[in-house]
């Protein structure tokens, strides 16, 4: 079951906090018993759960509350929390989160703190060892101890009290969620450290990646000159950075001080301390997805004459949802948006004066150091001109059904030693730097204007994010925030020397990070593209460290630039859009290359089909089936002879190089942009030719890939284009937290989209042989949100619903609307009273 759950439960505890962002987390529930019919939503132990039926009016007692509060629920489960004091607001939110998501919250904090094996057994040890090495819990304890008196400390304390109010009530009334019954334990009390540990998982899921190590296999084989041609700093095809310069060159800012290696005690290399190999990084713990769209359009380009903001974070789908949507009102706060259970504040949403969204910035904040060691000097590494001891931190891990494992974390000045792609590195990761993002988010929620919003982000540490902004006064903006490490020598997107020469020297200054405020074009788009152009004067992202190649942002810019008076309905339609900008750019070039070529009758039919295509990857069309294969074969035809010539090895995880002509790979993702850029700007590039000297140009390669793709598709699908229809092979699935197929919703056939369309469809499930099921979408837009400041329209939808209980009417109830590109209206204030609602009265 563990293998089945590794990816499924990666969405279960998911969180994305800007101030505390957790991206889908619970890595897996190793060792769960065969639950079978016990978890059948039609019966079994789900029926007695606390929220099995529709919510009813209640009176809730929270002793010590300053004044009465209310929680109102719409028919769709959306919650509205009103309190007479700020602390009461966050306490009540904690209570509501725990009432509807306690199992999700407990699994999330256990993964963050490396405590899954305690409840599910030894199969979870790999995850627990990794999290102990990474140190989320140690960082959370440090930050809580250092947090001064003020709003952040008060908020975390109040939220924890509310969670514990719910835990005590559920235990007392024998109404704990089913998962606790099945696993045979009760949750311990929630603490502020739990919330701070959970928030660290965001960095792990959207910034802890292995790309530097993975691509080092290619760099060493190709040599730096060829590597830079194939994998340039800026992707080779046309780009749309939102900050086009001119850029500021400011002195670096010092980083928050982290204690490595003083976190531990000297390790002497004795078997008890260092006798076991370093922890292997689990595949499910590494950033493999975490992309999003957000755009803002000024009133000069909208029908209402005021700004429009749209945002849709792309993460793995989950039941329960990653998000819990609510409105919160108190004397100091008013907001509507999505929270993540475990975290008290909204991550994306709006206040009374502005709206904001988030996207991940794909610049490297995970650095890998090749430490020099010597078998004759166990427990030491060579650093700054001398041999220095590693330090060791004892981390005992409790194991259900077994003895406690006496795990030892090994630290150098750069970070914990881990085994990555079968090699040992010390890992420097920004996600455990000292930070107080909660204060930033609370300041953001209290901001009154653009200046206050920007000021609230000044102290943001990690993860690296883009905050989009639109306000009632007519302003639009985008700000990149978070630590951007700079190193003394070397490339932070490849492994660095551990002798001290490649150490981090500081971070790009906050005021020099990419930004855009009220640009003349009247719109700003972020879709995980490189935020700045190639003349940005700092070490920044490269084309191979998760930066998108310009497909989604290119399509969004394409459509916004041709839209004169945008409405919220049109902006919403763009969130559900399946246009493939890669195809929009490449197919006309292919058709041009085929002019004058004698095609057989079936090839001519395919060419005619492509000429009639509108470039949408929609379920009713055959063209996207062809194009998905063609893009792979084009890269294969161009580069495979050279992979062989340079003897480029596959990485140990077998993800760097494509397995065959019709498959994708990490290298291919970058090379799609490279080869398109060459076709557009350098059609006689030497790498279109073969290593044996046979001359080819871009036209030759495009033609060869076309003939091969047609022959393969004809063999695979037959001559009837009705058998090529995209929707025959594409479906969408919403996996559940427990990893039991009886509790999944879907798969729903006839789906569309791909990783390059604004409405992203990404497969994260694996088949029995370990290969990704690319035609089964299990990730994409987890929440869609839009605000028109002119009309006052606010709308949002989350597919996963508000409840984790499969017997609840709020379990997955957003899926039908979400699949049709429709929304729930977001009600606020007095408008809530006009809707049919269930109300909880919250008293002291």
GROMACS .gro file of N, CA and C in nm, residues 95-221:
model
  381
   95UNK      N    1  -1.087   2.600   1.533
   95UNK     CA    2  -1.192   2.505   1.569
   95UNK      C    3  -1.260   2.450   1.442
   96UNK      N    4  -1.293   2.537   1.349
   96UNK     CA    5  -1.361   2.494   1.225
   96UNK      C    6  -1.270   2.402   1.144
   97UNK      N    7  -1.143   2.440   1.129
   97UNK     CA    8  -1.049   2.353   1.056
   97UNK      C    9  -1.048   2.212   1.115
   98UNK      N   10  -1.037   2.204   1.247
   98UNK     CA   11  -1.028   2.073   1.311
   98UNK      C   12  -1.157   1.995   1.299
   99UNK      N   13  -1.271   2.062   1.301
   99UNK     CA   14  -1.398   1.991   1.287
   99UNK      C   15  -1.410   1.924   1.150
  100UNK      N   16  -1.353   1.985   1.048
  100UNK     CA   17  -1.371   1.931   0.913
  100UNK      C   18  -1.246   1.866   0.855
  101UNK      N   19  -1.128   1.887   0.914
  101UNK     CA   20  -1.005   1.838   0.852
  101UNK      C   21  -0.903   1.783   0.953
  102UNK      N   22  -0.946   1.731   1.066
  102UNK     CA   23  -0.851   1.694   1.170
  102UNK      C   24  -0.757   1.584   1.126
  103UNK      N   25  -0.807   1.483   1.056
  103UNK     CA   26  -0.718   1.375   1.011
  103UNK      C   27  -0.612   1.429   0.915
  104UNK      N   28  -0.653   1.514   0.823
  104UNK     CA   29  -0.558   1.576   0.730
  104UNK      C   30  -0.453   1.656   0.807
  105UNK      N   31  -0.497   1.733   0.904
  105UNK     CA   32  -0.405   1.816   0.982
  105UNK      C   33  -0.305   1.731   1.058
  106UNK      N   34  -0.352   1.622   1.118
  106UNK     CA   35  -0.261   1.540   1.198
  106UNK      C   36  -0.158   1.470   1.111
  107UNK      N   37  -0.199   1.418   0.997
  107UNK     CA   38  -0.104   1.354   0.907
  107UNK      C   39  -0.002   1.454   0.854
  108UNK      N   40  -0.050   1.576   0.828
  108UNK     CA   41   0.040   1.679   0.776
  108UNK      C   42   0.149   1.713   0.876
  109UNK      N   43   0.111   1.738   1.002
  109UNK     CA   44   0.215   1.772   1.100
  109UNK      C   45   0.306   1.653   1.127
  110UNK      N   46   0.253   1.531   1.119
  110UNK     CA   47   0.339   1.414   1.141
  110UNK      C   48   0.441   1.400   1.029
  111UNK      N   49   0.401   1.426   0.906
  111UNK     CA   50   0.502   1.420   0.801
  111UNK      C   51   0.606   1.529   0.821
  112UNK      N   52   0.563   1.650   0.850
  112UNK     CA   53   0.655   1.761   0.866
  112UNK      C   54   0.758   1.734   0.975
  113UNK      N   55   0.716   1.666   1.082
  113UNK     CA   56   0.802   1.646   1.196
  113UNK      C   57   0.866   1.508   1.199
  114UNK      N   58   0.843   1.429   1.093
  114UNK     CA   59   0.906   1.297   1.086
  114UNK      C   60   0.849   1.200   1.185
  115UNK      N   61   0.717   1.193   1.196
  115UNK     CA   62   0.652   1.108   1.296
  115UNK      C   63   0.545   1.016   1.236
  116UNK      N   64   0.555   0.988   1.108
  116UNK     CA   65   0.458   0.898   1.047
  116UNK      C   66   0.478   0.754   1.091
  117UNK      N   67   0.602   0.710   1.106
  117UNK     CA   68   0.629   0.570   1.142
  117UNK      C   69   0.567   0.536   1.278
  118UNK      N   70   0.549   0.634   1.363
  118UNK     CA   71   0.491   0.609   1.494
  118UNK      C   72   0.349   0.555   1.484
  119UNK      N   73   0.277   0.592   1.378
  119UNK     CA   74   0.138   0.546   1.365
  119UNK      C   75   0.118   0.444   1.255
  120UNK      N   76   0.210   0.436   1.158
  120UNK     CA   77   0.185   0.344   1.047
  120UNK      C   78   0.296   0.242   1.025
  121UNK      N   79   0.403   0.248   1.104
  121UNK     CA   80   0.501   0.142   1.096
  121UNK      C   81   0.626   0.174   1.018
  122UNK      N   82   0.715   0.074   1.001
  122UNK     CA   83   0.850   0.097   0.947
  122UNK      C   84   0.854   0.143   0.802
  123UNK      N   85   0.748   0.119   0.725
  123UNK     CA   86   0.754   0.163   0.585
  123UNK      C   87   0.762   0.315   0.572
  124UNK      N   88   0.726   0.387   0.678
  124UNK     CA   89   0.733   0.533   0.674
  124UNK      C   90   0.868   0.587   0.718
  125UNK      N   91   0.962   0.499   0.752
  125UNK     CA   92   1.090   0.546   0.805
  125UNK      C   93   1.167   0.630   0.703
  126UNK      N   94   1.159   0.595   0.576
  126UNK     CA   95   1.231   0.672   0.476
  126UNK      C   96   1.188   0.818   0.481
  127UNK      N   97   1.057   0.841   0.487
  127UNK     CA   98   1.006   0.978   0.495
  127UNK      C   99   1.048   1.045   0.626
  128UNK      N  100   1.035   0.972   0.737
  128UNK     CA  101   1.068   1.031   0.867
  128UNK      C  102   1.216   1.067   0.876
  129UNK      N  103   1.304   0.979   0.828
  129UNK     CA  104   1.447   1.010   0.832
  129UNK      C  105   1.478   1.138   0.754
  130UNK      N  106   1.416   1.148   0.636
  130UNK     CA  107   1.441   1.266   0.553
  130UNK      C  108   1.395   1.393   0.623
  131UNK      N  109   1.275   1.391   0.679
  131UNK     CA  110   1.226   1.512   0.744
  131UNK      C  111   1.308   1.547   0.867
  132UNK      N  112   1.356   1.446   0.941
  132UNK     CA  113   1.443   1.474   1.055
  132UNK      C  114   1.574   1.537   1.006
  133UNK      N  115   1.630   1.482   0.898
  133UNK     CA  116   1.753   1.540   0.844
  133UNK      C  117   1.730   1.684   0.798
  134UNK      N  118   1.623   1.706   0.727
  134UNK     CA  119   1.596   1.840   0.674
  134UNK      C  120   1.573   1.939   0.788
  135UNK      N  121   1.504   1.895   0.892
  135UNK     CA  122   1.498   1.976   1.014
  135UNK      C  123   1.382   2.072   1.023
  136UNK      N  124   1.265   2.036   0.966
  136UNK     CA  125   1.151   2.126   0.975
  136UNK      C  126   1.109   2.148   1.120
  137UNK      N  127   1.110   2.041   1.198
  137UNK     CA  128   1.067   2.054   1.337
  137UNK      C  129   1.169   2.137   1.417
  138UNK      N  130   1.297   2.113   1.394
  138UNK     CA  131   1.398   2.194   1.464
  138UNK      C  132   1.384   2.341   1.429
  139UNK      N  133   1.359   2.370   1.301
  139UNK     CA  134   1.342   2.509   1.258
  139UNK      C  135   1.218   2.570   1.321
  140UNK      N  136   1.109   2.493   1.329
  140UNK     CA  137   0.985   2.544   1.386
  140UNK      C  138   1.003   2.576   1.534
  141UNK      N  139   1.070   2.488   1.607
  141UNK     CA  140   1.095   2.514   1.749
  141UNK      C  141   1.181   2.639   1.769
  142UNK      N  142   1.283   2.651   1.685
  142UNK     CA  143   1.370   2.769   1.693
  142UNK      C  144   1.291   2.897   1.667
  143UNK      N  145   1.208   2.896   1.563
  143UNK     CA  146   1.133   3.017   1.527
  143UNK      C  147   1.030   3.053   1.633
  144UNK      N  148   0.966   2.952   1.691
  144UNK     CA  149   0.867   2.982   1.796
  144UNK      C  150   0.936   3.041   1.918
  145UNK      N  151   1.052   2.988   1.955
  145UNK     CA  152   1.124   3.040   2.070
  145UNK      C  153   1.169   3.184   2.046
  146UNK      N  154   1.199   3.219   1.920
  146UNK     CA  155   1.248   3.353   1.888
  146UNK      C  156   1.136   3.452   1.858
  147UNK      N  157   1.013   3.406   1.841
  147UNK     CA  158   0.903   3.493   1.798
  147UNK      C  159   0.865   3.588   1.911
  148UNK      N  160   0.875   3.718   1.889
  148UNK     CA  161   0.843   3.812   1.996
  148UNK      C  162   0.693   3.822   2.020
  149UNK      N  163   0.656   3.881   2.132
  149UNK     CA  164   0.516   3.908   2.159
  149UNK      C  165   0.461   3.998   2.048
  150UNK      N  166   0.340   3.972   2.005
  150UNK     CA  167   0.280   4.050   1.899
  150UNK      C  168   0.176   3.970   1.825
  151UNK      N  169   0.125   4.022   1.713
  151UNK     CA  170   0.014   3.958   1.641
  151UNK      C  171   0.042   3.814   1.599
  152UNK      N  172   0.164   3.785   1.552
  152UNK     CA  173   0.192   3.649   1.504
  152UNK      C  174   0.185   3.549   1.619
  153UNK      N  175   0.246   3.582   1.731
  153UNK     CA  176   0.244   3.491   1.845
  153UNK      C  177   0.102   3.473   1.898
  154UNK      N  178   0.027   3.584   1.904
  154UNK     CA  179  -0.111   3.576   1.951
  154UNK      C  180  -0.198   3.493   1.857
  155UNK      N  181  -0.178   3.510   1.728
  155UNK     CA  182  -0.259   3.437   1.629
  155UNK      C  183  -0.231   3.288   1.636
  156UNK      N  184  -0.104   3.248   1.638
  156UNK     CA  185  -0.071   3.106   1.644
  156UNK      C  186  -0.121   3.042   1.773
  157UNK      N  187  -0.114   3.117   1.883
  157UNK     CA  188  -0.163   3.065   2.011
  157UNK      C  189  -0.313   3.048   2.008
  158UNK      N  190  -0.384   3.149   1.958
  158UNK     CA  191  -0.531   3.142   1.952
  158UNK      C  192  -0.576   3.030   1.859
  159UNK      N  193  -0.511   3.016   1.745
  159UNK     CA  194  -0.547   2.910   1.651
  159UNK      C  195  -0.530   2.773   1.715
  160UNK      N  196  -0.417   2.752   1.785
  160UNK     CA  197  -0.393   2.624   1.851
  160UNK      C  198  -0.500   2.596   1.956
  161UNK      N  199  -0.542   2.698   2.030
  161UNK     CA  200  -0.648   2.679   2.129
  161UNK      C  201  -0.776   2.630   2.061
  162UNK      N  202  -0.809   2.689   1.945
  162UNK     CA  203  -0.930   2.648   1.876
  162UNK      C  204  -0.923   2.505   1.825
  163UNK      N  205  -0.808   2.466   1.772
  163UNK     CA  206  -0.791   2.327   1.728
  163UNK      C  207  -0.808   2.234   1.846
  164UNK      N  208  -0.750   2.268   1.959
  164UNK     CA  209  -0.757   2.181   2.077
  164UNK      C  210  -0.897   2.178   2.137
  165UNK      N  211  -0.971   2.289   2.126
  165UNK     CA  212  -1.112   2.286   2.167
  165UNK      C  213  -1.186   2.178   2.089
  166UNK      N  214  -1.162   2.172   1.958
  166UNK     CA  215  -1.231   2.073   1.875
  166UNK      C  216  -1.183   1.933   1.908
  167UNK      N  217  -1.051   1.914   1.926
  167UNK     CA  218  -1.000   1.780   1.957
  167UNK      C  219  -1.064   1.727   2.085
  168UNK      N  220  -1.065   1.810   2.189
  168UNK     CA  221  -1.122   1.765   2.317
  168UNK      C  222  -1.270   1.731   2.302
  169UNK      N  223  -1.341   1.811   2.225
  169UNK     CA  224  -1.484   1.785   2.205
  169UNK      C  225  -1.506   1.655   2.128
  170UNK      N  226  -1.428   1.633   2.022
  170UNK     CA  227  -1.445   1.513   1.941
  170UNK      C  228  -1.408   1.387   2.019
  171UNK      N  229  -1.303   1.396   2.102
  171UNK     CA  230  -1.265   1.282   2.185
  171UNK      C  231  -1.374   1.255   2.289
  172UNK      N  232  -1.420   1.359   2.353
  172UNK     CA  233  -1.522   1.344   2.458
  172UNK      C  234  -1.649   1.280   2.404
  173UNK      N  235  -1.688   1.321   2.284
  173UNK     CA  236  -1.814   1.273   2.226
  173UNK      C  237  -1.796   1.151   2.137
  174UNK      N  238  -1.674   1.093   2.135
  174UNK     CA  239  -1.645   0.974   2.054
  174UNK      C  240  -1.678   0.999   1.907
  175UNK      N  241  -1.635   1.114   1.858
  175UNK     CA  242  -1.664   1.152   1.720
  175UNK      C  243  -1.537   1.183   1.640
  176UNK      N  244  -1.426   1.129   1.681
  176UNK     CA  245  -1.304   1.151   1.604
  176UNK      C  246  -1.320   1.098   1.461
  177UNK      N  247  -1.252   1.163   1.364
  177UNK     CA  248  -1.259   1.112   1.226
  177UNK      C  249  -1.216   0.965   1.218
  178UNK      N  250  -1.270   0.896   1.120
  178UNK     CA  251  -1.254   0.752   1.105
  178UNK      C  252  -1.109   0.706   1.103
  179UNK      N  253  -1.020   0.785   1.044
  179UNK     CA  254  -0.882   0.742   1.031
  179UNK      C  255  -0.817   0.716   1.166
  180UNK      N  256  -0.854   0.794   1.267
  180UNK     CA  257  -0.798   0.770   1.401
  180UNK      C  258  -0.848   0.637   1.457
  181UNK      N  259  -0.975   0.604   1.431
  181UNK     CA  260  -1.030   0.477   1.476
  181UNK      C  261  -0.958   0.361   1.409
  182UNK      N  262  -0.938   0.371   1.278
  182UNK     CA  263  -0.875   0.264   1.203
  182UNK      C  264  -0.730   0.242   1.248
  183UNK      N  265  -0.658   0.352   1.273
  183UNK     CA  266  -0.518   0.341   1.311
  183UNK      C  267  -0.499   0.326   1.461
  184UNK      N  268  -0.607   0.343   1.536
  184UNK     CA  269  -0.602   0.312   1.678
  184UNK      C  270  -0.524   0.409   1.763
  185UNK      N  271  -0.537   0.539   1.738
  185UNK     CA  272  -0.471   0.636   1.823
  185UNK      C  273  -0.554   0.764   1.829
  186UNK      N  274  -0.525   0.848   1.927
  186UNK     CA  275  -0.589   0.978   1.940
  186UNK      C  276  -0.486   1.087   1.910
  187UNK      N  277  -0.527   1.195   1.847
  187UNK     CA  278  -0.431   1.302   1.818
  187UNK      C  279  -0.390   1.374   1.946
  188UNK      N  280  -0.264   1.410   1.953
  188UNK     CA  281  -0.219   1.492   2.065
  188UNK      C  282  -0.266   1.636   2.043
  189UNK      N  283  -0.247   1.720   2.142
  189UNK     CA  284  -0.287   1.859   2.128
  189UNK      C  285  -0.204   1.929   2.022
  190UNK      N  286  -0.267   2.029   1.960
  190UNK     CA  287  -0.200   2.109   1.858
  190UNK      C  288  -0.122   2.221   1.925
  191UNK      N  289  -0.006   2.255   1.869
  191UNK     CA  290   0.075   2.363   1.924
  191UNK      C  291   0.115   2.459   1.812
  192UNK      N  292   0.157   2.581   1.848
  192UNK     CA  293   0.208   2.672   1.745
  192UNK      C  294   0.325   2.613   1.667
  193UNK      N  295   0.408   2.531   1.732
  193UNK     CA  296   0.519   2.468   1.661
  193UNK      C  297   0.468   2.378   1.550
  194UNK      N  298   0.352   2.312   1.572
  194UNK     CA  299   0.295   2.229   1.467
  194UNK      C  300   0.263   2.313   1.343
  195UNK      N  301   0.202   2.429   1.363
  195UNK     CA  302   0.170   2.515   1.249
  195UNK      C  303   0.297   2.564   1.180
  196UNK      N  304   0.397   2.599   1.258
  196UNK     CA  305   0.522   2.647   1.198
  196UNK      C  306   0.595   2.535   1.123
  197UNK      N  307   0.585   2.411   1.172
  197UNK     CA  308   0.646   2.299   1.100
  197UNK      C  309   0.572   2.271   0.971
  198UNK      N  310   0.438   2.275   0.979
  198UNK     CA  311   0.357   2.251   0.860
  198UNK      C  312   0.390   2.354   0.752
  199UNK      N  313   0.407   2.480   0.793
  199UNK     CA  314   0.431   2.583   0.692
  199UNK      C  315   0.563   2.560   0.620
  200UNK      N  316   0.659   2.492   0.682
  200UNK     CA  317   0.787   2.467   0.617
  200UNK      C  318   0.775   2.369   0.501
  201UNK      N  319   0.670   2.287   0.502
  201UNK     CA  320   0.655   2.189   0.395
  201UNK      C  321   0.637   2.255   0.259
  202UNK      N  322   0.595   2.382   0.258
  202UNK     CA  323   0.580   2.447   0.130
  202UNK      C  324   0.712   2.454   0.057
  203UNK      N  325   0.815   2.493   0.128
  203UNK     CA  326   0.945   2.501   0.064
  203UNK      C  327   0.988   2.367   0.010
  204UNK      N  328   0.956   2.265   0.086
  204UNK     CA  329   0.993   2.131   0.043
  204UNK      C  330   0.922   2.092  -0.085
  205UNK      N  331   0.794   2.125  -0.095
  205UNK     CA  332   0.716   2.076  -0.209
  205UNK      C  333   0.720   2.169  -0.329
  206UNK      N  334   0.761   2.294  -0.311
  206UNK     CA  335   0.771   2.379  -0.430
  206UNK      C  336   0.911   2.437  -0.449
  207UNK      N  337   1.007   2.397  -0.362
  207UNK     CA  338   1.142   2.447  -0.387
  207UNK      C  339   1.252   2.347  -0.356
  208UNK      N  340   1.222   2.237  -0.286
  208UNK     CA  341   1.326   2.137  -0.262
  208UNK      C  342   1.329   2.043  -0.382
  209UNK      N  343   1.428   2.059  -0.467
  209UNK     CA  344   1.434   1.976  -0.588
  209UNK      C  345   1.575   1.925  -0.611
  210UNK      N  346   1.587   1.828  -0.698
  210UNK     CA  347   1.715   1.763  -0.728
  210UNK      C  348   1.769   1.802  -0.866
  211UNK      N  349   1.715   1.908  -0.926
  211UNK     CA  350   1.752   1.937  -1.064
  211UNK      C  351   1.901   1.964  -1.080
  212UNK      N  352   1.964   2.028  -0.983
  212UNK     CA  353   2.107   2.055  -0.994
  212UNK      C  354   2.186   1.925  -1.006
  213UNK      N  355   2.151   1.827  -0.925
  213UNK     CA  356   2.220   1.699  -0.931
  213UNK      C  357   2.183   1.624  -1.059
  214UNK      N  358   2.055   1.623  -1.091
  214UNK     CA  359   2.008   1.549  -1.210
  214UNK      C  360   2.080   1.597  -1.335
  215UNK      N  361   2.086   1.729  -1.354
  215UNK     CA  362   2.144   1.782  -1.477
  215UNK      C  363   2.297   1.782  -1.474
  216UNK      N  364   2.356   1.757  -1.358
  216UNK     CA  365   2.502   1.748  -1.354
  216UNK      C  366   2.552   1.628  -1.434
  217UNK      N  367   2.472   1.523  -1.447
  217UNK     CA  368   2.512   1.407  -1.528
  217UNK      C  369   2.529   1.449  -1.674
  218UNK      N  370   2.439   1.535  -1.723
  218UNK     CA  371   2.451   1.584  -1.860
  218UNK      C  372   2.565   1.684  -1.872
  219UNK      N  373   2.578   1.773  -1.775
  219UNK     CA  374   2.682   1.876  -1.781
  219UNK      C  375   2.822   1.816  -1.787
  220UNK      N  376   2.845   1.713  -1.707
  220UNK     CA  377   2.979   1.651  -1.704
  220UNK      C  378   3.009   1.576  -1.833
  221UNK      N  379   2.908   1.517  -1.894
  221UNK     CA  380   2.931   1.443  -2.018
  221UNK      C  381   2.943   1.535  -2.138
   0.00000   0.00000   0.00000
